[in-house]
Amino acid sequence: ETTRGKLIEILSNHPDQYLSGQKLSEQLNISRPAVWKHMKELEKDGYGIEAAPRKGYKIVNYPDKVSENTLSWGLNTAWLGQEMIHKQSVTSTQLIAHQEAQLGAAHGTLIIADEQTRGRGRLNRTWHSQKGDGIWMSMILRPKFEPHKSPQITLLAATVLAEVFKKHCGIAPQIKWPNDILTEGKKLSGILTELQAEHDQINYIVLGIGINVNHSSDQFPEDLKDQATSLKVETGQEWELKSLIQNLLSTFEKRYEEFVEEGFRSVKLRWEAFGYRIGEYVTITTHQHEWNALIMGIEHDGALKVRDEDGKEHVLYSAEIKWRRGEK
Ligand code: BTX
């Protein structure tokens, strides 16, 4: 660990207390002018340092820069994000998460990047991941439940995102089954769940989450302008990434534990409260066949429940059905 890292750690462990230059120089084994120099460097990086004569220093403000350190301080979780890899630029955090998982990374390991050059969606679609303006992250999960339950993790993640966007940012998000978070019909956030399993056992899940945060509408590429939105576009203000990420992680951890203990029931209720077009007719495409159906909600296992025009109920599992607003 660097001297600078240690200095930040010592100061952040004593949030309400001044630490004298003398004490810090002893603990870090550097001279007092060197301590002072480090403080100046921290200020340059956006830390708010209060220096009081004869008392010493304390940190009063952390920079809104996403890093392993800034995300860790004040992160209120037991296991999620306790191991963390932050990079400025990556191809895809999914890719890194798979690599780390195969090397044995712990349950709850988080991979997060400021920018993805090849962010991906489902079926090799691309996910636009502009530098610094969004949250692009992947979690490694090692659940003990059977592989067939893994799609429920997607719905769980969707409810957590909707819950946090509502509470943290005051918007009214909707979840389009199975994995899109929308506001006013435009996509704010996407979820990609990838499973590695064998012999009826989950080896690991990589849960990827992409959130458009501080994009203004003209920052999206031409082909996304009509279908994408961001928290900034929806609320008219910029959002600090760090506290939003911390809130997402602690809420996800809490809801994940409820899910493991109580099953899908609690997720189902919350999901349906945010469900997009429940009770409305939509046009569904399955195997190139188009038909109209009323969305009824989700099943006890997360599948989509619909009723066709003849009154017959259908349960849809494939994540690859397409549906859009119906004609009726
Ligand atoms: P999806 O296949 O449901 O959606 C992908 C589609 O969404 C694209 O074809 C495009 O039309 C649209 N789209 C692409 N980028 C954006 C964007 N920034 N905002 C709104 N719409 C967009 C959704 O897949 C799953 C996305 C997961 C992304 C995360 S980010 C961290 C992790 N790493 C990674 O490479 N992917 C995941």
mmCIF file of C-alpha atoms and ligand atoms in Angstrom:
data_model
loop_
_atom_site.group_PDB
_atom_site.id
_atom_site.type_symbol
_atom_site.label_atom_id
_atom_site.label_comp_id
_atom_site.label_asym_id
_atom_site.label_seq_id
_atom_site.Cartn_x
_atom_site.Cartn_y
_atom_site.Cartn_z
ATOM 1 C CA GLU A 1 0.000 0.000 0.000
ATOM 2 C CA THR A 2 1.245 3.476 -0.819
ATOM 3 C CA THR A 3 1.922 6.152 1.801
ATOM 4 C CA ARG A 4 -0.848 8.172 0.250
ATOM 5 C CA GLY A 5 -3.269 5.262 0.551
ATOM 6 C CA LYS A 6 -2.311 4.740 4.190
ATOM 7 C CA LEU A 7 -2.700 8.433 4.926
ATOM 8 C CA ILE A 8 -6.214 8.459 3.476
ATOM 9 C CA GLU A 9 -7.070 5.338 5.396
ATOM 10 C CA ILE A 10 -5.893 6.750 8.729
ATOM 11 C CA LEU A 11 -7.746 10.026 8.207
ATOM 12 C CA SER A 12 -10.935 8.350 7.055
ATOM 13 C CA ASN A 13 -10.881 6.060 10.071
ATOM 14 C CA HIS A 14 -11.140 9.173 12.274
ATOM 15 C CA PRO A 15 -13.815 11.176 10.505
ATOM 16 C CA ASP A 16 -14.625 13.591 13.313
ATOM 17 C CA GLN A 17 -11.193 14.103 14.682
ATOM 18 C CA TYR A 18 -8.134 16.142 13.806
ATOM 19 C CA LEU A 19 -4.929 14.161 13.515
ATOM 20 C CA SER A 20 -1.729 16.053 14.200
ATOM 21 C CA GLY A 21 1.033 16.311 11.634
ATOM 22 C CA GLN A 22 3.377 14.893 14.262
ATOM 23 C CA LYS A 23 1.268 11.807 14.812
ATOM 24 C CA LEU A 24 0.758 11.246 11.096
ATOM 25 C CA SER A 25 4.468 11.602 10.387
ATOM 26 C CA GLU A 26 5.204 8.987 13.047
ATOM 27 C CA GLN A 27 2.577 6.561 11.822
ATOM 28 C CA LEU A 28 3.634 6.873 8.207
ATOM 29 C CA ASN A 29 7.308 7.125 8.934
ATOM 30 C CA ILE A 30 7.731 10.285 6.849
ATOM 31 C CA SER A 31 8.706 13.870 7.724
ATOM 32 C CA ARG A 32 6.155 16.505 8.696
ATOM 33 C CA PRO A 33 6.792 18.552 5.530
ATOM 34 C CA ALA A 34 6.156 15.343 3.586
ATOM 35 C CA VAL A 35 2.803 14.967 5.366
ATOM 36 C CA TRP A 36 1.960 18.531 4.409
ATOM 37 C CA LYS A 37 2.938 17.843 0.794
ATOM 38 C CA HIS A 38 0.651 14.827 0.685
ATOM 39 C CA MET A 39 -2.213 16.956 1.995
ATOM 40 C CA LYS A 40 -1.693 19.437 -0.841
ATOM 41 C CA GLU A 41 -1.753 16.554 -3.322
ATOM 42 C CA LEU A 42 -4.998 15.234 -1.859
ATOM 43 C CA GLU A 43 -6.563 18.664 -2.200
ATOM 44 C CA LYS A 44 -5.579 18.717 -5.852
ATOM 45 C CA ASP A 45 -7.441 15.444 -6.278
ATOM 46 C CA GLY A 46 -10.624 16.882 -4.882
ATOM 47 C CA TYR A 47 -10.379 15.975 -1.199
ATOM 48 C CA GLY A 48 -11.572 18.601 1.215
ATOM 49 C CA ILE A 49 -8.897 18.854 3.904
ATOM 50 C CA GLU A 50 -9.367 20.973 6.983
ATOM 51 C CA ALA A 51 -6.148 22.011 8.659
ATOM 52 C CA ALA A 52 -6.346 23.634 12.088
ATOM 53 C CA PRO A 53 -3.344 25.157 13.845
ATOM 54 C CA ARG A 54 -2.011 22.948 16.651
ATOM 55 C CA LYS A 55 -4.754 20.382 16.044
ATOM 56 C CA GLY A 56 -3.865 18.887 12.707
ATOM 57 C CA TYR A 57 -5.770 17.625 9.720
ATOM 58 C CA LYS A 58 -9.031 15.987 8.886
ATOM 59 C CA ILE A 59 -10.857 15.014 5.688
ATOM 60 C CA VAL A 60 -14.170 16.816 5.413
ATOM 61 C CA ASN A 61 -14.989 15.937 1.833
ATOM 62 C CA TYR A 62 -14.208 13.073 -0.512
ATOM 63 C CA PRO A 63 -13.869 13.605 -4.238
ATOM 64 C CA ASP A 64 -16.670 12.371 -6.460
ATOM 65 C CA LYS A 65 -14.242 10.245 -8.297
ATOM 66 C CA VAL A 66 -15.009 6.595 -8.629
ATOM 67 C CA SER A 67 -12.119 4.506 -7.427
ATOM 68 C CA GLU A 68 -11.677 1.444 -5.277
ATOM 69 C CA ASN A 69 -10.928 3.729 -2.320
ATOM 70 C CA THR A 70 -13.726 6.244 -2.721
ATOM 71 C CA LEU A 71 -16.266 3.477 -3.278
ATOM 72 C CA SER A 72 -15.085 1.524 -0.250
ATOM 73 C CA TRP A 73 -15.381 4.358 2.272
ATOM 74 C CA GLY A 74 -18.879 4.473 3.541
ATOM 75 C CA LEU A 75 -19.880 1.315 1.669
ATOM 76 C CA ASN A 76 -22.418 -0.301 3.894
ATOM 77 C CA THR A 77 -22.270 -3.953 2.796
ATOM 78 C CA ALA A 78 -21.065 -7.217 4.289
ATOM 79 C CA TRP A 79 -19.942 -8.944 1.088
ATOM 80 C CA LEU A 80 -21.021 -7.103 -2.033
ATOM 81 C CA GLY A 81 -18.180 -4.967 -3.368
ATOM 82 C CA GLN A 82 -15.888 -5.873 -0.514
ATOM 83 C CA GLU A 83 -13.601 -7.155 -3.256
ATOM 84 C CA MET A 84 -13.503 -4.607 -6.031
ATOM 85 C CA ILE A 85 -11.681 -3.906 -9.257
ATOM 86 C CA HIS A 86 -12.076 -0.450 -10.750
ATOM 87 C CA LYS A 87 -10.619 0.423 -14.159
ATOM 88 C CA GLN A 88 -10.826 3.594 -16.181
ATOM 89 C CA SER A 89 -11.332 1.829 -19.459
ATOM 90 C CA VAL A 90 -12.123 -1.787 -20.309
ATOM 91 C CA THR A 91 -13.606 -3.668 -23.243
ATOM 92 C CA SER A 92 -16.427 -5.018 -21.072
ATOM 93 C CA THR A 93 -16.711 -5.477 -17.327
ATOM 94 C CA GLN A 94 -18.495 -8.773 -18.106
ATOM 95 C CA LEU A 95 -15.347 -10.115 -19.726
ATOM 96 C CA ILE A 96 -13.162 -9.198 -16.769
ATOM 97 C CA ALA A 97 -15.691 -10.615 -14.331
ATOM 98 C CA HIS A 98 -15.671 -13.964 -16.159
ATOM 99 C CA GLN A 99 -11.889 -14.031 -16.058
ATOM 100 C CA GLU A 100 -11.788 -13.174 -12.370
ATOM 101 C CA ALA A 101 -14.512 -15.685 -11.539
ATOM 102 C CA GLN A 102 -12.581 -18.421 -13.290
ATOM 103 C CA LEU A 103 -9.548 -17.489 -11.219
ATOM 104 C CA GLY A 104 -11.654 -17.988 -8.097
ATOM 105 C CA ALA A 105 -12.879 -14.469 -7.249
ATOM 106 C CA ALA A 106 -15.141 -14.383 -4.195
ATOM 107 C CA HIS A 107 -18.930 -14.094 -4.117
ATOM 108 C CA GLY A 108 -19.724 -10.388 -4.268
ATOM 109 C CA THR A 109 -16.652 -9.284 -6.216
ATOM 110 C CA LEU A 110 -17.402 -6.135 -8.185
ATOM 111 C CA ILE A 111 -15.847 -5.052 -11.470
ATOM 112 C CA ILE A 112 -16.541 -1.451 -12.410
ATOM 113 C CA ALA A 113 -15.271 0.833 -15.165
ATOM 114 C CA ASP A 114 -15.578 4.484 -16.204
ATOM 115 C CA GLU A 115 -15.807 3.458 -19.829
ATOM 116 C CA GLN A 116 -16.381 0.308 -21.886
ATOM 117 C CA THR A 117 -15.126 0.151 -25.426
ATOM 118 C CA ARG A 118 -17.106 -2.998 -26.195
ATOM 119 C CA GLY A 119 -19.943 -3.013 -23.718
ATOM 120 C CA ARG A 120 -22.430 -5.689 -24.571
ATOM 121 C CA GLY A 121 -26.085 -6.453 -24.245
ATOM 122 C CA ARG A 122 -27.881 -9.725 -24.813
ATOM 123 C CA LEU A 123 -27.299 -11.741 -27.999
ATOM 124 C CA ASN A 124 -24.098 -9.866 -28.740
ATOM 125 C CA ARG A 125 -25.875 -6.573 -29.066
ATOM 126 C CA THR A 126 -23.737 -3.587 -28.126
ATOM 127 C CA TRP A 127 -24.206 -1.480 -25.027
ATOM 128 C CA HIS A 128 -23.157 2.128 -25.402
ATOM 129 C CA SER A 129 -20.956 2.945 -22.375
ATOM 130 C CA GLN A 130 -19.649 6.465 -22.599
ATOM 131 C CA LYS A 131 -16.754 7.558 -20.428
ATOM 132 C CA GLY A 132 -17.557 8.863 -16.985
ATOM 133 C CA ASP A 133 -21.257 9.448 -17.555
ATOM 134 C CA GLY A 134 -22.676 6.123 -16.503
ATOM 135 C CA ILE A 135 -22.376 3.195 -14.190
ATOM 136 C CA TRP A 136 -21.004 0.121 -15.908
ATOM 137 C CA MET A 137 -20.467 -2.720 -13.520
ATOM 138 C CA SER A 138 -20.540 -6.499 -13.135
ATOM 139 C CA MET A 139 -20.955 -8.525 -9.968
ATOM 140 C CA ILE A 140 -19.733 -12.055 -9.443
ATOM 141 C CA LEU A 141 -22.293 -14.111 -7.524
ATOM 142 C CA ARG A 142 -21.894 -17.655 -6.324
ATOM 143 C CA PRO A 143 -25.376 -18.702 -5.230
ATOM 144 C CA LYS A 144 -26.213 -22.133 -3.889
ATOM 145 C CA PHE A 145 -29.585 -22.431 -5.651
ATOM 146 C CA GLU A 146 -30.173 -24.436 -8.836
ATOM 147 C CA PRO A 147 -29.291 -23.009 -12.256
ATOM 148 C CA HIS A 148 -32.928 -22.811 -13.414
ATOM 149 C CA LYS A 149 -33.495 -20.044 -10.871
ATOM 150 C CA SER A 150 -30.830 -17.784 -12.313
ATOM 151 C CA PRO A 151 -33.242 -15.775 -14.528
ATOM 152 C CA GLN A 152 -34.853 -14.666 -11.265
ATOM 153 C CA ILE A 153 -31.616 -12.814 -10.508
ATOM 154 C CA THR A 154 -32.320 -10.594 -13.508
ATOM 155 C CA LEU A 155 -35.757 -9.721 -12.124
ATOM 156 C CA LEU A 156 -34.310 -9.200 -8.666
ATOM 157 C CA ALA A 157 -31.722 -6.797 -10.075
ATOM 158 C CA ALA A 158 -34.421 -4.954 -12.022
ATOM 159 C CA THR A 159 -36.488 -4.400 -8.873
ATOM 160 C CA VAL A 160 -33.428 -3.148 -6.996
ATOM 161 C CA LEU A 161 -32.610 -0.668 -9.753
ATOM 162 C CA ALA A 162 -36.207 0.546 -9.888
ATOM 163 C CA GLU A 163 -36.355 0.848 -6.108
ATOM 164 C CA VAL A 164 -33.115 2.829 -5.884
ATOM 165 C CA PHE A 165 -33.934 5.116 -8.832
ATOM 166 C CA LYS A 166 -37.240 5.898 -7.184
ATOM 167 C CA LYS A 167 -35.895 6.525 -3.689
ATOM 168 C CA HIS A 168 -32.557 8.090 -4.569
ATOM 169 C CA CYS A 169 -33.579 10.157 -7.594
ATOM 170 C CA GLY A 170 -37.332 10.545 -7.173
ATOM 171 C CA ILE A 171 -38.348 9.173 -10.550
ATOM 172 C CA ALA A 172 -41.006 6.597 -11.416
ATOM 173 C CA PRO A 173 -39.239 3.813 -13.295
ATOM 174 C CA GLN A 174 -40.935 0.850 -14.935
ATOM 175 C CA ILE A 175 -39.581 -2.598 -15.637
ATOM 176 C CA LYS A 176 -40.155 -4.094 -19.046
ATOM 177 C CA TRP A 177 -39.963 -7.856 -18.732
ATOM 178 C CA PRO A 178 -37.452 -9.211 -18.353
ATOM 179 C CA ASN A 179 -34.549 -6.799 -18.142
ATOM 180 C CA ASP A 180 -35.128 -3.188 -19.161
ATOM 181 C CA ILE A 181 -35.625 -0.264 -16.821
ATOM 182 C CA LEU A 182 -37.621 2.431 -18.539
ATOM 183 C CA THR A 183 -38.888 5.892 -17.835
ATOM 184 C CA GLU A 184 -41.522 7.310 -20.155
ATOM 185 C CA GLY A 185 -40.935 4.305 -22.400
ATOM 186 C CA LYS A 186 -37.217 5.025 -22.862
ATOM 187 C CA LYS A 187 -34.391 2.810 -21.705
ATOM 188 C CA LEU A 188 -32.484 4.070 -18.674
ATOM 189 C CA SER A 189 -30.716 0.924 -17.673
ATOM 190 C CA GLY A 190 -30.061 -2.625 -18.824
ATOM 191 C CA ILE A 191 -29.203 -5.891 -17.118
ATOM 192 C CA LEU A 192 -27.248 -8.829 -18.489
ATOM 193 C CA THR A 193 -27.145 -12.057 -16.472
ATOM 194 C CA GLU A 194 -24.634 -14.681 -17.569
ATOM 195 C CA LEU A 195 -24.487 -18.090 -15.994
ATOM 196 C CA GLN A 196 -21.688 -20.610 -15.691
ATOM 197 C CA ALA A 197 -23.064 -23.914 -14.459
ATOM 198 C CA GLU A 198 -22.397 -27.633 -14.642
ATOM 199 C CA HIS A 199 -24.004 -30.763 -13.210
ATOM 200 C CA ASP A 200 -27.041 -28.845 -12.050
ATOM 201 C CA GLN A 201 -24.887 -26.567 -9.983
ATOM 202 C CA ILE A 202 -24.140 -22.907 -10.460
ATOM 203 C CA ASN A 203 -20.453 -22.267 -10.686
ATOM 204 C CA TYR A 204 -20.968 -18.519 -10.818
ATOM 205 C CA ILE A 205 -23.211 -15.801 -12.206
ATOM 206 C CA VAL A 206 -21.935 -12.581 -13.705
ATOM 207 C CA LEU A 207 -24.590 -9.929 -13.289
ATOM 208 C CA GLY A 208 -23.931 -6.905 -15.487
ATOM 209 C CA ILE A 209 -25.671 -3.604 -14.899
ATOM 210 C CA GLY A 210 -25.489 -0.561 -17.138
ATOM 211 C CA ILE A 211 -27.047 2.751 -16.092
ATOM 212 C CA ASN A 212 -27.138 5.991 -18.054
ATOM 213 C CA VAL A 213 -26.555 8.620 -15.391
ATOM 214 C CA ASN A 214 -25.209 12.005 -16.472
ATOM 215 C CA HIS A 215 -25.735 11.827 -20.222
ATOM 216 C CA SER A 216 -27.566 14.686 -21.817
ATOM 217 C CA SER A 217 -29.911 13.624 -24.605
ATOM 218 C CA ASP A 218 -27.626 14.802 -27.400
ATOM 219 C CA GLN A 219 -24.778 12.664 -26.083
ATOM 220 C CA PHE A 220 -26.397 9.426 -27.179
ATOM 221 C CA PRO A 221 -25.486 8.076 -30.597
ATOM 222 C CA GLU A 222 -28.015 8.823 -33.329
ATOM 223 C CA ASP A 223 -29.599 5.359 -33.342
ATOM 224 C CA LEU A 224 -30.238 5.464 -29.584
ATOM 225 C CA LYS A 225 -31.636 8.987 -29.280
ATOM 226 C CA ASP A 226 -35.239 7.872 -29.569
ATOM 227 C CA GLN A 227 -34.976 4.938 -27.199
ATOM 228 C CA ALA A 228 -32.416 5.885 -24.528
ATOM 229 C CA THR A 229 -32.628 8.227 -21.569
ATOM 230 C CA SER A 230 -30.546 9.009 -18.475
ATOM 231 C CA LEU A 231 -31.118 9.982 -14.866
ATOM 232 C CA LYS A 232 -29.993 13.489 -15.760
ATOM 233 C CA VAL A 233 -32.435 13.771 -18.648
ATOM 234 C CA GLU A 234 -35.261 12.526 -16.417
ATOM 235 C CA THR A 235 -34.483 14.664 -13.373
ATOM 236 C CA GLY A 236 -32.736 17.703 -14.809
ATOM 237 C CA GLN A 237 -29.753 17.326 -12.526
ATOM 238 C CA GLU A 238 -26.415 15.551 -12.346
ATOM 239 C CA TRP A 239 -25.981 12.663 -9.946
ATOM 240 C CA GLU A 240 -22.926 11.784 -7.934
ATOM 241 C CA LEU A 241 -21.900 8.335 -9.122
ATOM 242 C CA LYS A 242 -20.228 7.220 -5.908
ATOM 243 C CA SER A 243 -23.187 7.479 -3.546
ATOM 244 C CA LEU A 244 -25.566 6.094 -6.162
ATOM 245 C CA ILE A 245 -23.332 3.039 -6.605
ATOM 246 C CA GLN A 246 -23.041 2.564 -2.847
ATOM 247 C CA ASN A 247 -26.803 2.765 -2.491
ATOM 248 C CA LEU A 248 -27.282 0.227 -5.301
ATOM 249 C CA LEU A 249 -24.825 -2.180 -3.731
ATOM 250 C CA SER A 250 -26.265 -2.056 -0.236
ATOM 251 C CA THR A 251 -29.848 -2.324 -1.490
ATOM 252 C CA PHE A 252 -28.924 -5.215 -3.784
ATOM 253 C CA GLU A 253 -27.198 -7.072 -0.964
ATOM 254 C CA LYS A 254 -30.236 -6.694 1.293
ATOM 255 C CA ARG A 255 -32.721 -7.804 -1.381
ATOM 256 C CA TYR A 256 -30.488 -10.678 -2.487
ATOM 257 C CA GLU A 257 -30.405 -12.035 1.046
ATOM 258 C CA GLU A 258 -34.182 -11.759 1.344
ATOM 259 C CA PHE A 259 -34.472 -13.626 -1.948
ATOM 260 C CA VAL A 260 -32.151 -16.422 -0.814
ATOM 261 C CA GLU A 261 -34.015 -16.780 2.480
ATOM 262 C CA GLU A 262 -37.615 -16.261 1.427
ATOM 263 C CA GLY A 263 -37.578 -17.183 -2.240
ATOM 264 C CA PHE A 264 -38.964 -15.267 -5.185
ATOM 265 C CA ARG A 265 -42.205 -14.198 -3.479
ATOM 266 C CA SER A 266 -40.922 -10.871 -2.171
ATOM 267 C CA VAL A 267 -39.295 -10.069 -5.500
ATOM 268 C CA LYS A 268 -42.493 -10.860 -7.399
ATOM 269 C CA LEU A 269 -44.568 -8.385 -5.417
ATOM 270 C CA ARG A 270 -42.043 -5.614 -5.775
ATOM 271 C CA TRP A 271 -41.499 -6.405 -9.442
ATOM 272 C CA GLU A 272 -45.191 -6.200 -10.238
ATOM 273 C CA ALA A 273 -45.425 -2.817 -8.554
ATOM 274 C CA PHE A 274 -42.997 -1.540 -11.222
ATOM 275 C CA GLY A 275 -44.152 -3.770 -14.087
ATOM 276 C CA TYR A 276 -44.492 -2.058 -17.461
ATOM 277 C CA ARG A 277 -47.847 -2.408 -19.240
ATOM 278 C CA ILE A 278 -49.350 -4.874 -16.803
ATOM 279 C CA GLY A 279 -53.038 -5.097 -17.607
ATOM 280 C CA GLU A 280 -52.507 -3.796 -21.136
ATOM 281 C CA TYR A 281 -52.591 -5.437 -24.550
ATOM 282 C CA VAL A 282 -49.231 -5.795 -26.286
ATOM 283 C CA THR A 283 -47.991 -7.368 -29.488
ATOM 284 C CA ILE A 284 -45.749 -10.345 -28.851
ATOM 285 C CA THR A 285 -43.380 -11.969 -31.310
ATOM 286 C CA THR A 286 -42.363 -15.553 -30.659
ATOM 287 C CA HIS A 287 -40.684 -17.645 -33.361
ATOM 288 C CA GLN A 288 -41.541 -15.038 -36.005
ATOM 289 C CA HIS A 289 -45.210 -15.269 -35.114
ATOM 290 C CA GLU A 290 -47.008 -12.080 -34.017
ATOM 291 C CA TRP A 291 -49.974 -12.183 -31.683
ATOM 292 C CA ASN A 292 -51.802 -9.925 -29.270
ATOM 293 C CA ALA A 293 -52.032 -10.636 -25.576
ATOM 294 C CA LEU A 294 -52.828 -9.002 -22.301
ATOM 295 C CA ILE A 295 -49.927 -8.881 -19.832
ATOM 296 C CA MET A 296 -51.165 -10.320 -16.562
ATOM 297 C CA GLY A 297 -47.989 -10.224 -14.476
ATOM 298 C CA ILE A 298 -45.286 -12.696 -13.635
ATOM 299 C CA GLU A 299 -45.488 -16.254 -12.369
ATOM 300 C CA HIS A 300 -44.217 -17.473 -9.014
ATOM 301 C CA ASP A 301 -40.942 -18.317 -10.806
ATOM 302 C CA GLY A 302 -40.558 -15.081 -12.753
ATOM 303 C CA ALA A 303 -41.942 -16.193 -16.128
ATOM 304 C CA LEU A 304 -44.197 -13.744 -17.955
ATOM 305 C CA LYS A 305 -47.922 -14.501 -17.741
ATOM 306 C CA VAL A 306 -50.159 -13.319 -20.585
ATOM 307 C CA ARG A 307 -53.681 -14.012 -21.878
ATOM 308 C CA ASP A 308 -54.333 -14.191 -25.614
ATOM 309 C CA GLU A 309 -57.401 -12.885 -27.408
ATOM 310 C CA ASP A 310 -59.185 -16.229 -27.091
ATOM 311 C CA GLY A 311 -58.833 -16.017 -23.330
ATOM 312 C CA LYS A 312 -56.131 -18.646 -23.130
ATOM 313 C CA GLU A 313 -53.288 -18.086 -20.677
ATOM 314 C CA HIS A 314 -49.653 -18.517 -21.677
ATOM 315 C CA VAL A 315 -46.499 -18.583 -19.625
ATOM 316 C CA LEU A 316 -43.472 -17.250 -21.482
ATOM 317 C CA TYR A 317 -39.990 -18.250 -20.457
ATOM 318 C CA SER A 318 -37.748 -17.365 -23.313
ATOM 319 C CA ALA A 319 -35.962 -14.118 -22.684
ATOM 320 C CA GLU A 320 -35.975 -13.731 -26.424
ATOM 321 C CA ILE A 321 -39.588 -13.013 -27.004
ATOM 322 C CA LYS A 322 -40.088 -9.529 -28.333
ATOM 323 C CA TRP A 323 -43.013 -7.404 -27.463
ATOM 324 C CA ARG A 324 -44.214 -3.911 -28.031
ATOM 325 C CA ARG A 325 -47.187 -1.736 -27.403
ATOM 326 C CA GLY A 326 -50.330 -3.385 -28.758
ATOM 327 C CA GLU A 327 -52.775 -2.015 -31.293
ATOM 328 C CA LYS A 328 -55.731 -2.269 -28.942
HETATM 329 P P1 BTX B 1 -30.217 -5.684 -24.333
HETATM 330 O O1 BTX B 1 -29.748 -6.657 -25.366
HETATM 331 O O2 BTX B 1 -31.523 -5.907 -23.687
HETATM 332 O O3 BTX B 1 -30.236 -4.230 -24.939
HETATM 333 C C1 BTX B 1 -29.288 -3.801 -25.892
HETATM 334 C C2 BTX B 1 -29.956 -2.761 -26.787
HETATM 335 O O4 BTX B 1 -30.234 -1.575 -26.039
HETATM 336 C C3 BTX B 1 -29.058 -2.304 -27.908
HETATM 337 O O5 BTX B 1 -29.244 -3.111 -29.064
HETATM 338 C C4 BTX B 1 -29.510 -0.865 -28.146
HETATM 339 O O6 BTX B 1 -30.675 -0.835 -28.958
HETATM 340 C C5 BTX B 1 -29.925 -0.401 -26.779
HETATM 341 N N1 BTX B 1 -28.827 0.305 -26.082
HETATM 342 C C6 BTX B 1 -27.489 0.157 -26.215
HETATM 343 N N2 BTX B 1 -26.822 0.948 -25.368
HETATM 344 C C7 BTX B 1 -27.760 1.629 -24.660
HETATM 345 C C8 BTX B 1 -27.701 2.592 -23.631
HETATM 346 N N3 BTX B 1 -26.555 3.034 -23.111
HETATM 347 N N4 BTX B 1 -28.883 3.060 -23.158
HETATM 348 C C9 BTX B 1 -30.060 2.646 -23.638
HETATM 349 N N5 BTX B 1 -30.166 1.732 -24.607
HETATM 350 C C10 BTX B 1 -29.041 1.225 -25.123
HETATM 351 C C11 BTX B 1 -29.182 -4.905 -22.097
HETATM 352 O O7 BTX B 1 -29.078 -5.654 -23.255
HETATM 353 C C12 BTX B 1 -28.070 -5.317 -21.115
HETATM 354 C C13 BTX B 1 -27.026 -4.262 -20.989
HETATM 355 C C14 BTX B 1 -26.013 -4.593 -19.921
HETATM 356 C C15 BTX B 1 -24.888 -3.604 -19.903
HETATM 357 C C16 BTX B 1 -23.937 -3.860 -18.781
HETATM 358 S S1 BTX B 1 -22.831 -2.555 -18.542
HETATM 359 C C17 BTX B 1 -21.843 -3.481 -17.501
HETATM 360 C C18 BTX B 1 -21.806 -4.864 -18.101
HETATM 361 N N6 BTX B 1 -20.729 -4.972 -19.067
HETATM 362 C C19 BTX B 1 -21.196 -5.202 -20.307
HETATM 363 O O8 BTX B 1 -20.488 -5.324 -21.328
HETATM 364 N N7 BTX B 1 -22.545 -5.261 -20.277
HETATM 365 C C20 BTX B 1 -23.065 -5.093 -18.931
#
